[in-house]
PDB file of C-alpha atoms and ligand atoms in Angstrom:
ATOM      1  CA  MET A 135      -0.809 102.493 -54.277  1.00  0.00           C
ATOM      2  CA  LYS A 136      -0.019 102.189 -57.954  1.00  0.00           C
ATOM      3  CA  LYS A 137      -1.499 104.652 -60.400  1.00  0.00           C
ATOM      4  CA  GLY A 138      -4.652 103.611 -62.188  1.00  0.00           C
ATOM      5  CA  VAL A 139      -6.389 102.059 -59.208  1.00  0.00           C
ATOM      6  CA  ASP A 140     -10.065 102.645 -59.720  1.00  0.00           C
ATOM      7  CA  LEU A 141     -11.235 103.609 -56.244  1.00  0.00           C
ATOM      8  CA  ASP A 142     -14.803 104.182 -57.414  1.00  0.00           C
ATOM      9  CA  LYS A 143     -14.962 100.657 -58.766  1.00  0.00           C
ATOM     10  CA  ILE A 144     -13.541  99.124 -55.592  1.00  0.00           C
ATOM     11  CA  VAL A 145     -15.920 101.140 -53.425  1.00  0.00           C
ATOM     12  CA  GLY A 146     -18.794 100.145 -55.730  1.00  0.00           C
ATOM     13  CA  ASP A 147     -17.861  96.445 -55.389  1.00  0.00           C
ATOM     14  CA  PHE A 148     -17.564  96.964 -51.637  1.00  0.00           C
ATOM     15  CA  ARG A 149     -21.063  98.428 -51.469  1.00  0.00           C
ATOM     16  CA  ARG A 150     -22.380  95.451 -53.413  1.00  0.00           C
ATOM     17  CA  GLY A 151     -20.949  93.248 -50.682  1.00  0.00           C
ATOM     18  CA  LYS A 152     -17.972  91.849 -52.572  1.00  0.00           C
ATOM     19  CA  THR A 153     -15.672  90.404 -49.915  1.00  0.00           C
ATOM     20  CA  SER A 154     -12.471  90.893 -51.867  1.00  0.00           C
ATOM     21  CA  ALA A 155     -13.226  94.632 -52.064  1.00  0.00           C
ATOM     22  CA  THR A 156     -13.328  94.789 -48.255  1.00  0.00           C
ATOM     23  CA  GLY A 157      -9.813  93.360 -48.139  1.00  0.00           C
ATOM     24  CA  ARG A 158      -8.590  95.764 -50.796  1.00  0.00           C
ATOM     25  CA  LEU A 159     -10.018  98.776 -49.022  1.00  0.00           C
ATOM     26  CA  ILE A 160      -8.320  97.771 -45.783  1.00  0.00           C
ATOM     27  CA  SER A 161      -5.024  97.457 -47.658  1.00  0.00           C
ATOM     28  CA  ILE A 162      -5.498 100.912 -49.138  1.00  0.00           C
ATOM     29  CA  MET A 163      -6.138 102.250 -45.649  1.00  0.00           C
ATOM     30  CA  GLU A 164      -3.050 100.448 -44.373  1.00  0.00           C
ATOM     31  CA  ASN A 165      -0.927 102.103 -47.033  1.00  0.00           C
ATOM     32  CA  GLY A 166      -2.234 105.498 -46.005  1.00  0.00           C
ATOM     33  CA  GLY A 167      -1.811 108.645 -48.085  1.00  0.00           C
ATOM     34  CA  PRO A 168      -4.315 110.428 -50.350  1.00  0.00           C
ATOM     35  CA  ASP A 169      -6.051 107.219 -51.542  1.00  0.00           C
ATOM     36  CA  ALA A 170      -6.804 106.284 -47.946  1.00  0.00           C
ATOM     37  CA  GLU A 171      -8.286 109.713 -47.351  1.00  0.00           C
ATOM     38  CA  LYS A 172     -10.418 109.427 -50.472  1.00  0.00           C
ATOM     39  CA  VAL A 173     -11.714 106.023 -49.407  1.00  0.00           C
ATOM     40  CA  LEU A 174     -12.553 107.327 -45.966  1.00  0.00           C
ATOM     41  CA  GLU A 175     -14.484 110.217 -47.485  1.00  0.00           C
ATOM     42  CA  LYS A 176     -16.457 107.858 -49.710  1.00  0.00           C
ATOM     43  CA  ILE A 177     -17.417 105.415 -46.987  1.00  0.00           C
ATOM     44  CA  LEU A 178     -18.019 107.997 -44.262  1.00  0.00           C
ATOM     45  CA  PRO A 179     -21.816 108.035 -44.745  1.00  0.00           C
ATOM     46  CA  ASP A 180     -21.905 104.257 -44.186  1.00  0.00           C
ATOM     47  CA  ILE A 181     -20.059 104.383 -40.865  1.00  0.00           C
ATOM     48  CA  LYS A 182     -22.572 103.823 -38.079  1.00  0.00           C
ATOM     49  CA  GLY A 183     -20.336 103.294 -35.059  1.00  0.00           C
ATOM     50  CA  VAL A 184     -20.184  99.505 -34.944  1.00  0.00           C
ATOM     51  CA  TYR A 185     -19.952  97.766 -31.554  1.00  0.00           C
ATOM     52  CA  ARG A 186     -16.299  96.897 -30.815  1.00  0.00           C
ATOM     53  CA  ILE A 187     -14.864  94.487 -28.305  1.00  0.00           C
ATOM     54  CA  GLY A 188     -11.149  94.532 -27.431  1.00  0.00           C
ATOM     55  CA  PHE A 189      -9.352  91.427 -26.180  1.00  0.00           C
ATOM     56  CA  THR A 190      -6.143  91.902 -24.314  1.00  0.00           C
ATOM     57  CA  GLY A 191      -3.907  89.925 -21.984  1.00  0.00           C
ATOM     58  CA  PRO A 192      -0.469  88.305 -22.126  1.00  0.00           C
ATOM     59  CA  PRO A 193       0.656  86.321 -25.164  1.00  0.00           C
ATOM     60  CA  GLY A 194      -0.399  82.692 -24.850  1.00  0.00           C
ATOM     61  CA  ALA A 195      -3.301  83.432 -22.496  1.00  0.00           C
ATOM     62  CA  GLY A 196      -5.735  82.087 -25.063  1.00  0.00           C
ATOM     63  CA  LYS A 197      -7.069  85.210 -26.781  1.00  0.00           C
ATOM     64  CA  SER A 198      -7.186  83.684 -30.265  1.00  0.00           C
ATOM     65  CA  THR A 199      -8.666  80.438 -28.980  1.00  0.00           C
ATOM     66  CA  LEU A 200     -11.429  82.265 -27.129  1.00  0.00           C
ATOM     67  CA  ILE A 201     -12.229  84.580 -30.025  1.00  0.00           C
ATOM     68  CA  TYR A 202     -12.474  81.516 -32.236  1.00  0.00           C
ATOM     69  CA  ASN A 203     -14.932  79.956 -29.774  1.00  0.00           C
ATOM     70  CA  LEU A 204     -16.952  83.127 -29.367  1.00  0.00           C
ATOM     71  CA  ALA A 205     -17.328  83.688 -33.084  1.00  0.00           C
ATOM     72  CA  SER A 206     -19.840  80.875 -33.493  1.00  0.00           C
ATOM     73  CA  HIS A 207     -21.935  82.249 -30.635  1.00  0.00           C
ATOM     74  CA  PHE A 208     -22.256  85.584 -32.425  1.00  0.00           C
ATOM     75  CA  ARG A 209     -23.011  83.821 -35.680  1.00  0.00           C
ATOM     76  CA  ASN A 210     -25.752  81.760 -34.022  1.00  0.00           C
ATOM     77  CA  GLU A 211     -27.475  85.054 -33.381  1.00  0.00           C
ATOM     78  CA  ASP A 212     -26.902  86.043 -36.977  1.00  0.00           C
ATOM     79  CA  GLU A 213     -24.496  88.848 -36.127  1.00  0.00           C
ATOM     80  CA  LYS A 214     -21.928  89.621 -38.788  1.00  0.00           C
ATOM     81  CA  LEU A 215     -18.372  89.789 -37.493  1.00  0.00           C
ATOM     82  CA  GLY A 216     -15.176  91.597 -38.357  1.00  0.00           C
ATOM     83  CA  ILE A 217     -12.118  90.257 -36.548  1.00  0.00           C
ATOM     84  CA  ILE A 218      -8.797  92.077 -36.347  1.00  0.00           C
ATOM     85  CA  VAL A 219      -5.707  90.229 -35.158  1.00  0.00           C
ATOM     86  CA  VAL A 220      -2.155  91.455 -35.029  1.00  0.00           C
ATOM     87  CA  ASP A 221       0.235  89.921 -37.518  1.00  0.00           C
ATOM     88  CA  PRO A 222       1.765  86.666 -36.238  1.00  0.00           C
ATOM     89  CA  SER A 223       5.127  87.730 -37.660  1.00  0.00           C
ATOM     90  CA  SER A 224       5.273  90.236 -34.854  1.00  0.00           C
ATOM     91  CA  PRO A 225       8.339  89.611 -32.702  1.00  0.00           C
ATOM     92  CA  PHE A 226       6.048  89.368 -29.710  1.00  0.00           C
ATOM     93  CA  SER A 227       4.211  86.238 -30.755  1.00  0.00           C
ATOM     94  CA  GLY A 228       6.099  82.996 -31.151  1.00  0.00           C
ATOM     95  CA  GLY A 229       5.810  80.629 -34.080  1.00  0.00           C
ATOM     96  CA  ALA A 230       3.963  78.139 -31.869  1.00  0.00           C
ATOM     97  CA  LEU A 231       0.943  80.362 -32.056  1.00  0.00           C
ATOM     98  CA  LEU A 232       0.707  80.045 -35.803  1.00  0.00           C
ATOM     99  CA  GLY A 233      -1.579  77.016 -35.615  1.00  0.00           C
ATOM    100  CA  ASP A 234      -4.166  78.999 -33.719  1.00  0.00           C
ATOM    101  CA  ARG A 235      -3.934  81.869 -36.173  1.00  0.00           C
ATOM    102  CA  VAL A 236      -4.475  79.524 -39.053  1.00  0.00           C
ATOM    103  CA  ARG A 237      -7.552  78.156 -37.292  1.00  0.00           C
ATOM    104  CA  MET A 238      -8.775  81.723 -36.940  1.00  0.00           C
ATOM    105  CA  GLN A 239      -8.269  82.357 -40.640  1.00  0.00           C
ATOM    106  CA  ASN A 240     -10.458  79.298 -41.239  1.00  0.00           C
ATOM    107  CA  LEU A 241     -13.343  81.269 -39.801  1.00  0.00           C
ATOM    108  CA  SER A 242     -13.244  83.315 -42.989  1.00  0.00           C
ATOM    109  CA  SER A 243     -14.908  80.482 -44.876  1.00  0.00           C
ATOM    110  CA  ASP A 244     -18.120  81.811 -43.287  1.00  0.00           C
ATOM    111  CA  PRO A 245     -19.226  84.800 -45.414  1.00  0.00           C
ATOM    112  CA  GLY A 246     -20.529  86.441 -42.221  1.00  0.00           C
ATOM    113  CA  ILE A 247     -17.011  86.643 -40.786  1.00  0.00           C
ATOM    114  CA  PHE A 248     -14.066  88.626 -42.084  1.00  0.00           C
ATOM    115  CA  VAL A 249     -10.719  88.068 -40.386  1.00  0.00           C
ATOM    116  CA  ARG A 250      -7.924  90.502 -41.052  1.00  0.00           C
ATOM    117  CA  SER A 251      -4.463  90.496 -39.565  1.00  0.00           C
ATOM    118  CA  LEU A 252      -2.650  93.791 -39.367  1.00  0.00           C
ATOM    119  CA  ALA A 253       1.044  94.358 -38.885  1.00  0.00           C
ATOM    120  CA  SER A 254       1.880  95.855 -35.538  1.00  0.00           C
ATOM    121  CA  ARG A 255       4.421  98.040 -37.380  1.00  0.00           C
ATOM    122  CA  GLY A 256       6.705  98.278 -34.402  1.00  0.00           C
ATOM    123  CA  THR A 257       4.171  99.891 -32.142  1.00  0.00           C
ATOM    124  CA  LEU A 258       5.296  98.644 -28.773  1.00  0.00           C
ATOM    125  CA  GLY A 259       2.806  96.005 -27.793  1.00  0.00           C
ATOM    126  CA  GLY A 260      -0.854  96.556 -28.357  1.00  0.00           C
ATOM    127  CA  ILE A 261      -2.506  97.422 -31.568  1.00  0.00           C
ATOM    128  CA  SER A 262      -1.747  98.299 -35.122  1.00  0.00           C
ATOM    129  CA  ASN A 263      -1.586 101.884 -36.311  1.00  0.00           C
ATOM    130  CA  CYS A 264      -4.411 101.343 -38.726  1.00  0.00           C
ATOM    131  CA  THR A 265      -6.820  99.518 -36.443  1.00  0.00           C
ATOM    132  CA  ASP A 266      -9.239 102.448 -36.581  1.00  0.00           C
ATOM    133  CA  GLU A 267      -9.267 102.427 -40.351  1.00  0.00           C
ATOM    134  CA  ALA A 268      -9.865  98.682 -40.568  1.00  0.00           C
ATOM    135  CA  VAL A 269     -12.737  99.053 -38.101  1.00  0.00           C
ATOM    136  CA  ASP A 270     -14.196 101.836 -40.272  1.00  0.00           C
ATOM    137  CA  ILE A 271     -14.174  99.518 -43.273  1.00  0.00           C
ATOM    138  CA  PHE A 272     -15.857  96.721 -41.319  1.00  0.00           C
ATOM    139  CA  ASP A 273     -18.346  99.244 -39.988  1.00  0.00           C
ATOM    140  CA  ALA A 274     -19.220 100.501 -43.462  1.00  0.00           C
ATOM    141  CA  ALA A 275     -19.422  96.899 -44.672  1.00  0.00           C
ATOM    142  CA  GLY A 276     -22.324  96.415 -42.278  1.00  0.00           C
ATOM    143  CA  LYS A 277     -20.651  94.226 -39.671  1.00  0.00           C
ATOM    144  CA  ASP A 278     -22.586  94.113 -36.394  1.00  0.00           C
ATOM    145  CA  VAL A 279     -19.615  93.508 -34.115  1.00  0.00           C
ATOM    146  CA  VAL A 280     -15.854  93.967 -34.487  1.00  0.00           C
ATOM    147  CA  LEU A 281     -13.514  91.916 -32.314  1.00  0.00           C
ATOM    148  CA  ILE A 282     -10.004  93.311 -31.893  1.00  0.00           C
ATOM    149  CA  GLU A 283      -7.212  91.195 -30.475  1.00  0.00           C
ATOM    150  CA  THR A 284      -4.104  92.975 -29.199  1.00  0.00           C
ATOM    151  CA  VAL A 285      -0.643  91.435 -29.068  1.00  0.00           C
ATOM    152  CA  GLY A 286      -0.840  91.818 -25.332  1.00  0.00           C
ATOM    153  CA  VAL A 287       2.522  93.321 -24.552  1.00  0.00           C
ATOM    154  CA  GLY A 288       3.472  96.751 -23.376  1.00  0.00           C
ATOM    155  CA  GLN A 289       1.778  99.885 -22.264  1.00  0.00           C
ATOM    156  CA  SER A 290       0.225 100.795 -25.560  1.00  0.00           C
ATOM    157  CA  GLU A 291      -2.233  97.935 -25.235  1.00  0.00           C
ATOM    158  CA  LEU A 292      -4.076 100.208 -22.841  1.00  0.00           C
ATOM    159  CA  ALA A 293      -5.007 102.192 -25.942  1.00  0.00           C
ATOM    160  CA  ILE A 294      -7.490  99.429 -26.760  1.00  0.00           C
ATOM    161  CA  ALA A 295      -9.815 100.998 -24.196  1.00  0.00           C
ATOM    162  CA  GLU A 296     -10.058 104.145 -26.329  1.00  0.00           C
ATOM    163  CA  LYS A 297     -10.935 102.171 -29.417  1.00  0.00           C
ATOM    164  CA  THR A 298     -13.520  99.768 -28.074  1.00  0.00           C
ATOM    165  CA  HIS A 299     -16.812  99.713 -26.178  1.00  0.00           C
ATOM    166  CA  THR A 300     -16.087  96.574 -24.184  1.00  0.00           C
ATOM    167  CA  VAL A 301     -12.642  95.524 -22.959  1.00  0.00           C
ATOM    168  CA  VAL A 302     -12.034  91.864 -22.168  1.00  0.00           C
ATOM    169  CA  VAL A 303      -8.861  91.059 -20.215  1.00  0.00           C
ATOM    170  CA  ILE A 304      -7.794  87.440 -20.571  1.00  0.00           C
ATOM    171  CA  LEU A 305      -5.524  85.995 -17.898  1.00  0.00           C
ATOM    172  CA  VAL A 306      -4.289  82.536 -16.969  1.00  0.00           C
ATOM    173  CA  PRO A 307      -3.747  80.955 -13.552  1.00  0.00           C
ATOM    174  CA  GLU A 308      -0.024  80.474 -14.016  1.00  0.00           C
ATOM    175  CA  SER A 309       2.739  83.084 -13.589  1.00  0.00           C
ATOM    176  CA  GLY A 310       1.022  85.588 -11.335  1.00  0.00           C
ATOM    177  CA  ASP A 311      -0.899  87.136 -14.205  1.00  0.00           C
ATOM    178  CA  GLY A 312      -3.235  88.940 -11.844  1.00  0.00           C
ATOM    179  CA  ILE A 313      -0.402  90.922 -10.320  1.00  0.00           C
ATOM    180  CA  GLN A 314       1.082  91.649 -13.725  1.00  0.00           C
ATOM    181  CA  ALA A 315      -2.297  92.867 -14.881  1.00  0.00           C
ATOM    182  CA  MET A 316      -2.550  95.219 -11.973  1.00  0.00           C
ATOM    183  CA  LYS A 317       0.870  96.635 -12.671  1.00  0.00           C
ATOM    184  CA  ALA A 318       0.085  97.108 -16.319  1.00  0.00           C
ATOM    185  CA  GLY A 319      -3.084  99.001 -15.538  1.00  0.00           C
ATOM    186  CA  LEU A 320      -5.312  96.345 -17.044  1.00  0.00           C
ATOM    187  CA  MET A 321      -7.467  96.302 -13.909  1.00  0.00           C
ATOM    188  CA  GLU A 322      -8.549  99.826 -14.747  1.00  0.00           C
ATOM    189  CA  ILE A 323      -9.595  99.168 -18.302  1.00  0.00           C
ATOM    190  CA  GLY A 324     -11.192  95.712 -18.110  1.00  0.00           C
ATOM    191  CA  ASP A 325     -14.984  95.353 -18.185  1.00  0.00           C
ATOM    192  CA  ILE A 326     -14.865  91.571 -18.268  1.00  0.00           C
ATOM    193  CA  PHE A 327     -12.011  89.497 -16.876  1.00  0.00           C
ATOM    194  CA  VAL A 328     -11.566  85.979 -18.108  1.00  0.00           C
ATOM    195  CA  MET A 329      -9.551  83.416 -16.184  1.00  0.00           C
ATOM    196  CA  ASN A 330      -8.787  81.085 -19.055  1.00  0.00           C
ATOM    197  CA  LYS A 331      -7.226  77.623 -18.851  1.00  0.00           C
ATOM    198  CA  ALA A 332      -9.747  76.710 -16.178  1.00  0.00           C
ATOM    199  CA  ASP A 333      -8.620  73.146 -16.756  1.00  0.00           C
ATOM    200  CA  HIS A 334      -5.549  74.019 -14.647  1.00  0.00           C
ATOM    201  CA  GLN A 335      -5.862  73.177 -10.977  1.00  0.00           C
ATOM    202  CA  ASP A 336      -5.029  76.695  -9.720  1.00  0.00           C
ATOM    203  CA  ALA A 337      -7.654  78.387 -11.863  1.00  0.00           C
ATOM    204  CA  GLU A 338     -10.402  78.579  -9.240  1.00  0.00           C
ATOM    205  CA  MET A 339      -8.093  80.177  -6.691  1.00  0.00           C
ATOM    206  CA  ALA A 340      -6.641  82.599  -9.220  1.00  0.00           C
ATOM    207  CA  ALA A 341     -10.165  83.656 -10.222  1.00  0.00           C
ATOM    208  CA  ARG A 342     -11.160  84.255  -6.580  1.00  0.00           C
ATOM    209  CA  GLU A 343      -8.006  86.339  -6.044  1.00  0.00           C
ATOM    210  CA  LEU A 344      -8.812  88.346  -9.099  1.00  0.00           C
ATOM    211  CA  GLU A 345     -12.342  88.959  -7.834  1.00  0.00           C
ATOM    212  CA  ALA A 346     -10.987  90.063  -4.466  1.00  0.00           C
ATOM    213  CA  THR A 347      -8.635  92.508  -6.175  1.00  0.00           C
ATOM    214  CA  LEU A 348     -11.416  93.888  -8.327  1.00  0.00           C
ATOM    215  CA  ARG A 349     -13.646  94.395  -5.303  1.00  0.00           C
ATOM    216  CA  MET A 350     -11.099  96.935  -4.041  1.00  0.00           C
ATOM    217  CA  LYS A 351     -11.918  99.174  -6.984  1.00  0.00           C
ATOM    218  CA  ASP A 352     -14.073 102.201  -6.344  1.00  0.00           C
ATOM    219  CA  ILE A 353     -17.254 101.665  -8.274  1.00  0.00           C
ATOM    220  CA  GLY A 354     -19.805 104.454  -8.286  1.00  0.00           C
ATOM    221  CA  GLU A 355     -23.567 104.070  -8.070  1.00  0.00           C
ATOM    222  CA  GLY A 356     -24.970 102.595 -11.272  1.00  0.00           C
ATOM    223  CA  GLU A 357     -21.521 101.950 -12.722  1.00  0.00           C
ATOM    224  CA  TRP A 358     -20.554  98.687 -14.338  1.00  0.00           C
ATOM    225  CA  GLU A 359     -19.020  96.157 -11.967  1.00  0.00           C
ATOM    226  CA  PRO A 360     -16.298  94.189 -13.738  1.00  0.00           C
ATOM    227  CA  MET A 361     -17.148  90.499 -14.034  1.00  0.00           C
ATOM    228  CA  VAL A 362     -14.849  87.512 -13.690  1.00  0.00           C
ATOM    229  CA  ILE A 363     -15.569  84.487 -15.881  1.00  0.00           C
ATOM    230  CA  MET A 364     -13.755  81.176 -15.949  1.00  0.00           C
ATOM    231  CA  THR A 365     -13.249  79.496 -19.306  1.00  0.00           C
ATOM    232  CA  SER A 366     -11.333  76.753 -20.968  1.00  0.00           C
ATOM    233  CA  GLY A 367     -10.819  77.767 -24.542  1.00  0.00           C
ATOM    234  CA  LEU A 368      -9.346  74.373 -25.201  1.00  0.00           C
ATOM    235  CA  ARG A 369     -12.405  72.439 -24.048  1.00  0.00           C
ATOM    236  CA  GLY A 370     -14.913  75.126 -24.966  1.00  0.00           C
ATOM    237  CA  ASP A 371     -16.067  75.414 -21.329  1.00  0.00           C
ATOM    238  CA  GLY A 372     -17.538  78.641 -20.003  1.00  0.00           C
ATOM    239  CA  ILE A 373     -18.012  80.193 -23.438  1.00  0.00           C
ATOM    240  CA  ASP A 374     -21.789  80.537 -22.901  1.00  0.00           C
ATOM    241  CA  GLU A 375     -21.180  82.506 -19.700  1.00  0.00           C
ATOM    242  CA  PHE A 376     -18.515  84.561 -21.445  1.00  0.00           C
ATOM    243  CA  LYS A 377     -20.902  85.487 -24.244  1.00  0.00           C
ATOM    244  CA  GLU A 378     -23.628  86.301 -21.690  1.00  0.00           C
ATOM    245  CA  ALA A 379     -21.230  88.650 -19.886  1.00  0.00           C
ATOM    246  CA  ILE A 380     -20.500  90.429 -23.161  1.00  0.00           C
ATOM    247  CA  ASP A 381     -24.231  90.712 -23.888  1.00  0.00           C
ATOM    248  CA  LEU A 382     -24.815  92.134 -20.421  1.00  0.00           C
ATOM    249  CA  HIS A 383     -22.117  94.762 -20.862  1.00  0.00           C
ATOM    250  CA  ARG A 384     -23.458  95.680 -24.290  1.00  0.00           C
ATOM    251  CA  LYS A 385     -26.934  96.090 -22.808  1.00  0.00           C
ATOM    252  CA  TYR A 386     -25.528  98.175 -19.950  1.00  0.00           C
ATOM    253  CA  LEU A 387     -23.736 100.447 -22.426  1.00  0.00           C
ATOM    254  CA  LYS A 388     -26.923 100.979 -24.393  1.00  0.00           C
ATOM    255  CA  GLU A 389     -29.188 101.578 -21.427  1.00  0.00           C
ATOM    256  CA  SER A 390     -26.791 103.885 -19.605  1.00  0.00           C
ATOM    257  CA  GLY A 391     -26.188 106.022 -22.689  1.00  0.00           C
ATOM    258  CA  LEU A 392     -22.488 105.133 -22.565  1.00  0.00           C
ATOM    259  CA  MET A 393     -22.608 103.498 -25.984  1.00  0.00           C
ATOM    260  CA  LYS A 394     -23.457 106.841 -27.559  1.00  0.00           C
ATOM    261  CA  LYS A 395     -20.969 108.716 -25.417  1.00  0.00           C
ATOM    262  CA  LYS A 396     -18.144 106.312 -26.262  1.00  0.00           C
ATOM    263  CA  ARG A 397     -19.023 106.555 -29.953  1.00  0.00           C
ATOM    264  CA  LYS A 398     -18.667 110.323 -29.778  1.00  0.00           C
ATOM    265  CA  GLU A 399     -15.360 110.068 -27.957  1.00  0.00           C
ATOM    266  CA  MET A 400     -14.022 107.594 -30.493  1.00  0.00           C
ATOM    267  CA  LEU A 401     -15.096 109.828 -33.351  1.00  0.00           C
ATOM    268  CA  TYR A 402     -13.384 112.768 -31.682  1.00  0.00           C
ATOM    269  CA  SER A 403     -10.134 110.875 -31.267  1.00  0.00           C
ATOM    270  CA  ARG A 404     -10.366 109.597 -34.884  1.00  0.00           C
ATOM    271  CA  VAL A 405     -10.773 113.102 -36.279  1.00  0.00           C
ATOM    272  CA  LYS A 406      -8.006 114.366 -34.046  1.00  0.00           C
ATOM    273  CA  SER A 407      -5.529 111.694 -35.110  1.00  0.00           C
ATOM    274  CA  ALA A 408      -6.473 112.144 -38.788  1.00  0.00           C
ATOM    275  CA  LEU A 409      -5.739 115.847 -38.491  1.00  0.00           C
ATOM    276  CA  ILE A 410      -2.453 115.208 -36.715  1.00  0.00           C
ATOM    277  CA  ASP A 411      -1.452 112.715 -39.445  1.00  0.00           C
ATOM    278  CA  ARG A 412      -2.286 115.209 -42.147  1.00  0.00           C
ATOM    279  CA  LEU A 413      -0.366 117.964 -40.406  1.00  0.00           C
ATOM    280  CA  ASP A 414       2.573 115.647 -39.859  1.00  0.00           C
ATOM    281  CA  ARG A 415       2.655 114.792 -43.558  1.00  0.00           C
ATOM    282  CA  ARG A 416       2.481 118.445 -44.545  1.00  0.00           C
ATOM    283  CA  ILE A 417       5.400 119.244 -42.280  1.00  0.00           C
ATOM    284  CA  ARG A 418       7.453 116.329 -43.587  1.00  0.00           C
ATOM    285  CA  GLU A 419       6.679 117.231 -47.184  1.00  0.00           C
ATOM    286  CA  SER A 420       7.604 120.823 -46.625  1.00  0.00           C
ATOM    287  CA  PRO A 421      11.274 121.114 -47.637  1.00  0.00           C
ATOM    288  CA  GLY A 422      11.735 124.420 -45.886  1.00  0.00           C
ATOM    289  CA  ILE A 423      10.890 122.991 -42.511  1.00  0.00           C
ATOM    290  CA  MET A 424      12.746 119.703 -42.847  1.00  0.00           C
ATOM    291  CA  GLU A 425      15.957 121.504 -43.787  1.00  0.00           C
ATOM    292  CA  LEU A 426      15.973 123.581 -40.650  1.00  0.00           C
TER     293      LEU A 426
HETATM  294  P1  GDP B 271      -3.017  84.117 -27.458  1.00  0.00           P
HETATM  295  O1  GDP B 271      -1.547  84.329 -27.696  1.00  0.00           O
HETATM  296  O2  GDP B 271      -3.467  84.827 -26.225  1.00  0.00           O
HETATM  297  O3  GDP B 271      -3.877  84.397 -28.644  1.00  0.00           O
HETATM  298  O4  GDP B 271      -3.180  82.549 -27.092  1.00  0.00           O
HETATM  299  P2  GDP B 271      -3.660  81.339 -28.015  1.00  0.00           P
HETATM  300  O5  GDP B 271      -5.131  81.368 -28.202  1.00  0.00           O
HETATM  301  O6  GDP B 271      -2.826  81.309 -29.240  1.00  0.00           O
HETATM  302  O7  GDP B 271      -3.343  80.110 -27.070  1.00  0.00           O
HETATM  303  C1  GDP B 271      -2.019  79.824 -26.612  1.00  0.00           C
HETATM  304  C2  GDP B 271      -1.905  78.335 -26.307  1.00  0.00           C
HETATM  305  O8  GDP B 271      -2.727  77.976 -25.192  1.00  0.00           O
HETATM  306  C3  GDP B 271      -2.354  77.449 -27.447  1.00  0.00           C
HETATM  307  O9  GDP B 271      -1.493  76.358 -27.553  1.00  0.00           O
HETATM  308  C4  GDP B 271      -3.759  77.019 -27.031  1.00  0.00           C
HETATM  309  O10 GDP B 271      -4.118  75.769 -27.577  1.00  0.00           O
HETATM  310  C5  GDP B 271      -3.614  76.936 -25.524  1.00  0.00           C
HETATM  311  N1  GDP B 271      -4.890  77.157 -24.819  1.00  0.00           N
HETATM  312  C6  GDP B 271      -5.847  78.067 -25.113  1.00  0.00           C
HETATM  313  N2  GDP B 271      -6.877  77.973 -24.232  1.00  0.00           N
HETATM  314  C7  GDP B 271      -6.531  76.975 -23.371  1.00  0.00           C
HETATM  315  C8  GDP B 271      -7.182  76.407 -22.224  1.00  0.00           C
HETATM  316  O11 GDP B 271      -8.279  76.791 -21.811  1.00  0.00           O
HETATM  317  N3  GDP B 271      -6.508  75.409 -21.572  1.00  0.00           N
HETATM  318  C9  GDP B 271      -5.280  74.964 -21.969  1.00  0.00           C
HETATM  319  N4  GDP B 271      -4.713  73.995 -21.268  1.00  0.00           N
HETATM  320  N5  GDP B 271      -4.658  75.479 -23.049  1.00  0.00           N
HETATM  321  C10 GDP B 271      -5.267  76.466 -23.742  1.00  0.00           C
END
């Protein structure tokens, strides 16, 4: 951050609902350092613990397409959305996906939706390092729901479960996705499983197989039973059911007290990682130690 940036002014604009200030604050958070800490301190009282949904699954499964479809359903209920997607320049997502990303950016023409792409910064797979910070900004901006899309590669995508209230795993009938998902541990973290590309002939069978696999999970009394939904993001089929499943899980979280519990856990892990970052910086900035 260059000298002379007036944080108070940007935060003031942000509080008055100026969209460009939201973008600037996220950039400041992305850059890290003392300015990021100052911003966090200023907005802390406005952070309420916004409801977050994580979308994961292999590249090309249809995550962006489905998020695009879902967005209007949330907007119909007048919920304000923050959407975080990982930078398309990431080596994990091919250029062919750009069209869908552009479509997603088009959502931003609705003042109730803010789409932000974050660089994955070499984190293997999953999510950007500053996802938490971007969510904090959306939270303080008064968004009702934040949707987070992972790149969908690698182990670290499992981390999405620690950062969100509801985890949606998106799979496709082709290429034995179900088995891959099991291997990758996605079966453990998913609350809602979506068999997308239901326009493919094998979709029904793949969904039934997935259900059979999920039934083998040990589910305790009163615990959430993962749901399987079939959609076609391309045709817009099954999106109503998908949204209903999300609403059901949200209601379950509230009524079971898990929403509060997860909020506390997320706050704990945020504070912990902030402290580790600060300590790490101190160590790196301490010449004595680095020369050892
Ligand atoms: P992501 O990488 O998981 O975000 O996947 P995208 O949303 O970018 O979709 C990957 C490709 O699959 C795009 O070309 C989409 O148009 C296509 N796609 C998405 N949903 C469907 C679907 O339900 N059926 C079919 N046939 N194609 C789809």
